[in-house]
mmCIF file of C-alpha atoms in Angstrom:
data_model
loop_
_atom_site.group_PDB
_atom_site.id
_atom_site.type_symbol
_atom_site.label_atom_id
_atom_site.label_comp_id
_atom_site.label_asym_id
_atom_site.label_seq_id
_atom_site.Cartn_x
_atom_site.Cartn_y
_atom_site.Cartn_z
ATOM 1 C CA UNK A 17 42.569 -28.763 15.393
ATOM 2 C CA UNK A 18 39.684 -29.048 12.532
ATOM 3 C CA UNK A 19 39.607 -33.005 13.433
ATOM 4 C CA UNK A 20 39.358 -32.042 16.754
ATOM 5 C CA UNK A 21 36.637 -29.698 16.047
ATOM 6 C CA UNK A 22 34.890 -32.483 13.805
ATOM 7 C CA UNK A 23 34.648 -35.464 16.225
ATOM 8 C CA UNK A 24 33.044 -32.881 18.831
ATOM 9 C CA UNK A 25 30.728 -31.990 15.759
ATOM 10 C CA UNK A 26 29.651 -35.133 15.349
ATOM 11 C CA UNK A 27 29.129 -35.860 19.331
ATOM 12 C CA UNK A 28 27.215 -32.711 19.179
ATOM 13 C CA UNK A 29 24.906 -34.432 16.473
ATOM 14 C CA UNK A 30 24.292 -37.539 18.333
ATOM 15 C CA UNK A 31 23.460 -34.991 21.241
ATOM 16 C CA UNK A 32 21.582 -33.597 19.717
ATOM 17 C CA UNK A 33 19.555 -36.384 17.748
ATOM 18 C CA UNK A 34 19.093 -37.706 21.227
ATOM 19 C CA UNK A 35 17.420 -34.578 23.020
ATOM 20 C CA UNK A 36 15.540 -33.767 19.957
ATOM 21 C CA UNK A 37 14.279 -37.294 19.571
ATOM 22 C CA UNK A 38 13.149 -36.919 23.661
ATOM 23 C CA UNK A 39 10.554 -33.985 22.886
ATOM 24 C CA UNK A 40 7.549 -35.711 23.085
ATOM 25 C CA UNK A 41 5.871 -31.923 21.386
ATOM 26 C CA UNK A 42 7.988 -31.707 18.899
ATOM 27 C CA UNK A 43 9.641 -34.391 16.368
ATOM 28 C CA UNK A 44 13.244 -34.048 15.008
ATOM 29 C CA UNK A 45 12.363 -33.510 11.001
ATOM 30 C CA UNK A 46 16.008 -34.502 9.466
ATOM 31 C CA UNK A 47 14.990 -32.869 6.058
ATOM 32 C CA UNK A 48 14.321 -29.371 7.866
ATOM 33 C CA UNK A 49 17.328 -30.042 9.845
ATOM 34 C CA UNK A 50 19.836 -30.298 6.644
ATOM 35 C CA UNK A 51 17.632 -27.847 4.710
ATOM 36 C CA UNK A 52 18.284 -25.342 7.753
ATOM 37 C CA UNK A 53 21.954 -26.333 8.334
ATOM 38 C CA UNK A 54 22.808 -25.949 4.090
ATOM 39 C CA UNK A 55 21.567 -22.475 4.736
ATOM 40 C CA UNK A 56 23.145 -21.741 7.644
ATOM 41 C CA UNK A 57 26.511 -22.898 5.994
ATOM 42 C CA UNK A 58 25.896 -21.298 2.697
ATOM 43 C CA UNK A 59 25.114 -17.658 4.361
ATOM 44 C CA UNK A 60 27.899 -17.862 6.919
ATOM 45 C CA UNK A 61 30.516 -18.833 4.696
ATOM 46 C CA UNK A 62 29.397 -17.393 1.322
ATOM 47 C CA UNK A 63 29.259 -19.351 -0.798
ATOM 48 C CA UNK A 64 27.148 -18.823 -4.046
ATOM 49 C CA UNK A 65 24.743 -20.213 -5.581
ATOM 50 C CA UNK A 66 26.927 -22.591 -7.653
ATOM 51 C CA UNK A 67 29.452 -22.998 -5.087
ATOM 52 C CA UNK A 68 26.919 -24.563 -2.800
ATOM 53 C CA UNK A 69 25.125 -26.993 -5.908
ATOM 54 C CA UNK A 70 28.434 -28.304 -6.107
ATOM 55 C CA UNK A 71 30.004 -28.510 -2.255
ATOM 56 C CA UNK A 72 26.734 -30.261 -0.687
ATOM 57 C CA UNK A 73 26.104 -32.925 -3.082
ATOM 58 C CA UNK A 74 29.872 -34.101 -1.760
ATOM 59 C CA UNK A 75 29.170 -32.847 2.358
ATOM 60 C CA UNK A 76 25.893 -34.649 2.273
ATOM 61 C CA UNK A 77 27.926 -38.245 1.211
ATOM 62 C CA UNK A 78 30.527 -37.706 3.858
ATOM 63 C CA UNK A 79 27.872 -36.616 6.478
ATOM 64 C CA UNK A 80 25.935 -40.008 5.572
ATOM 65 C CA UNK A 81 29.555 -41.852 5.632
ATOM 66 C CA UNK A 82 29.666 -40.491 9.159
ATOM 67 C CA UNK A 83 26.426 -41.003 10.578
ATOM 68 C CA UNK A 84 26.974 -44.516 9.586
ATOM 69 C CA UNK A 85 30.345 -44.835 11.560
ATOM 70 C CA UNK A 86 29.099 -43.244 14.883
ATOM 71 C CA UNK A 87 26.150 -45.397 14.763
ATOM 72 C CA UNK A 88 28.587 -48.494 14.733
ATOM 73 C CA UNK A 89 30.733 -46.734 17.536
ATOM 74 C CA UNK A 90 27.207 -45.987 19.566
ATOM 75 C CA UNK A 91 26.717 -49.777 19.104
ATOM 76 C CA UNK A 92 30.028 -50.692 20.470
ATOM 77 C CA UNK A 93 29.355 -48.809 23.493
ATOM 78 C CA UNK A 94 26.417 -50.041 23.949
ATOM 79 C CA UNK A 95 28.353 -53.991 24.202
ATOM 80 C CA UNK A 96 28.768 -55.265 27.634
ATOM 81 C CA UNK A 97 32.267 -57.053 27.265
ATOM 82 C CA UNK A 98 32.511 -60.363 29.483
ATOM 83 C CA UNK A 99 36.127 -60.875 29.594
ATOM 84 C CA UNK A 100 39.511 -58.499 29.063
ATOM 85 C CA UNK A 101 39.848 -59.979 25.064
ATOM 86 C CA UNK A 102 36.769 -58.586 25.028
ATOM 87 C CA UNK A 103 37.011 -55.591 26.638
ATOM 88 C CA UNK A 104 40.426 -55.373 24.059
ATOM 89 C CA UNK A 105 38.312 -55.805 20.913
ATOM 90 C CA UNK A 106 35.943 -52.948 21.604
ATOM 91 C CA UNK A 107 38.699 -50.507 22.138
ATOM 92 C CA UNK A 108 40.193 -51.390 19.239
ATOM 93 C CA UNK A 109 37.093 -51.336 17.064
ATOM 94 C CA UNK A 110 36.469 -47.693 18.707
ATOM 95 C CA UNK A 111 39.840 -46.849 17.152
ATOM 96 C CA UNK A 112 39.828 -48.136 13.973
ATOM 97 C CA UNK A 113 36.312 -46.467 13.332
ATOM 98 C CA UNK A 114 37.843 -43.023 14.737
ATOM 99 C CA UNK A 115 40.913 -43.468 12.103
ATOM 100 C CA UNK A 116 38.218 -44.534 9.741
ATOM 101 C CA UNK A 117 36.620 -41.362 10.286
ATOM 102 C CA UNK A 118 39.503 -39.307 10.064
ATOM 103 C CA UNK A 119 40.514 -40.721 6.781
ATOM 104 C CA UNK A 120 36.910 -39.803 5.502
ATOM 105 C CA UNK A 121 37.242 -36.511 6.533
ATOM 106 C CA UNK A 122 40.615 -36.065 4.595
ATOM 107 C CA UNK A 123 39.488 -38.101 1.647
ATOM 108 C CA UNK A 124 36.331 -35.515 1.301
ATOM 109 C CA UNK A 125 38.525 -32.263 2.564
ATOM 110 C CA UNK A 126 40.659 -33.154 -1.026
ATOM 111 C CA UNK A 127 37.465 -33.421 -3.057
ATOM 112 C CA UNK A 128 35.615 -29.849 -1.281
ATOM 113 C CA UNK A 129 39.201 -28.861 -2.284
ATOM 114 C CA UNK A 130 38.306 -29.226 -5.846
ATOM 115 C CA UNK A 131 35.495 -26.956 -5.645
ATOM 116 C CA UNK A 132 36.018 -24.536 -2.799
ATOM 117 C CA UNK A 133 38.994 -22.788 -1.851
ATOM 118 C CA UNK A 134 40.934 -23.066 0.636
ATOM 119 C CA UNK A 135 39.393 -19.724 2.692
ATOM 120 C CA UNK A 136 35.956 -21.077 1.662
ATOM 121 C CA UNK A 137 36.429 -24.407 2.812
ATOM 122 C CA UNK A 138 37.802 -23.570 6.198
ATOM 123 C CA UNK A 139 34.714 -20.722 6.444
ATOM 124 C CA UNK A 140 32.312 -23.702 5.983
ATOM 125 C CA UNK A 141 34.009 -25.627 8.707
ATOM 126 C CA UNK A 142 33.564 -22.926 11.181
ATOM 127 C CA UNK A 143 30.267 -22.705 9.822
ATOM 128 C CA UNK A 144 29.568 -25.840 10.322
ATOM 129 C CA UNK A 145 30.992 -25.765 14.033
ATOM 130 C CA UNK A 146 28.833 -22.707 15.127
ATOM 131 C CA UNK A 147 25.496 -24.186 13.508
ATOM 132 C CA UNK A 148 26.107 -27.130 15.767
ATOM 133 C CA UNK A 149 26.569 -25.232 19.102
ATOM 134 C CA UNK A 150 23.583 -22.867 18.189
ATOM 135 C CA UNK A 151 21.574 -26.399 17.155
ATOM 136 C CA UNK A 152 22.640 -27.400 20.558
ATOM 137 C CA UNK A 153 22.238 -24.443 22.590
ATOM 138 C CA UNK A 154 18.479 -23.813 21.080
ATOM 139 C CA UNK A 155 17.640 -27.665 21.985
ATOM 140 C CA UNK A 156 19.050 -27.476 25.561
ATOM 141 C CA UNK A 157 16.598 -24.771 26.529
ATOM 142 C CA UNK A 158 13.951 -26.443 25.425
#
């Protein structure tokens, strides 16, 4: 269920990248946009002040480690294939970057382990989810 919950996460960022880089009034600031999602997070799921100087350091690699995969995957779908080999290789690039992903996810879920609870960890999650939909929801009205 959470890696469910994390690949629509991250469609919801490339959403919303997209619609926020489309208003022409006002320009997506990524700093503002981490600064307001670390605070989001933090409140939501409580975590203190040392809690978060130590669980964001790690989040912020494995959100860059992310970002870097979907761009390759936006990239693939972007290919126009020519023949069914080709056609092959893209799906099969698509799903080695999704188990990439995945393993990513678990590799950093293990190290937030080491400095978050359990209950903590999965409050940030849901955190995480609900500051995504809100990000969304706010950006689709606009």
């Amino acid at each position: 269920m959470k890696n469910m919950n994390l690949k629509h996460l991250f469609l919801v960022i490339a959403l919303l990248t997209g619609c926020l880089g489309m208003q022409a009034q006002e320009k997506f600031d990524p700093a503002k946009f981490k600064a307001d999602r670390q605070k989001f997070i933090t409140e939501e799921a409580g975590l203190s002040q040392q809690e978060a100087a130590k669980f964001f350091p790690l989040y912020d690699e494995m959100s860059d480690q992310l970002r870097a995969i979907h761009q390759q995957k936006k990239a693939l779908k972007k290919s126009n294939p020519t023949s069914e080999a080709a056609y092959r290789k893209v799906i099969e690039q698509r799903d080695a970057l999704e188990v990439k992903m995945k393993q990513i996810e678990r590799t950093y879920h293990v190290k937030f382990l080491n400095v978050l609870s359990a209950k903590k960890l999965y409050d940030v999650l849901n955190a995480e989810t609900r500051f995504y939909k809100n990000a969304f929801k706010k950006t689709a009205k606009k």
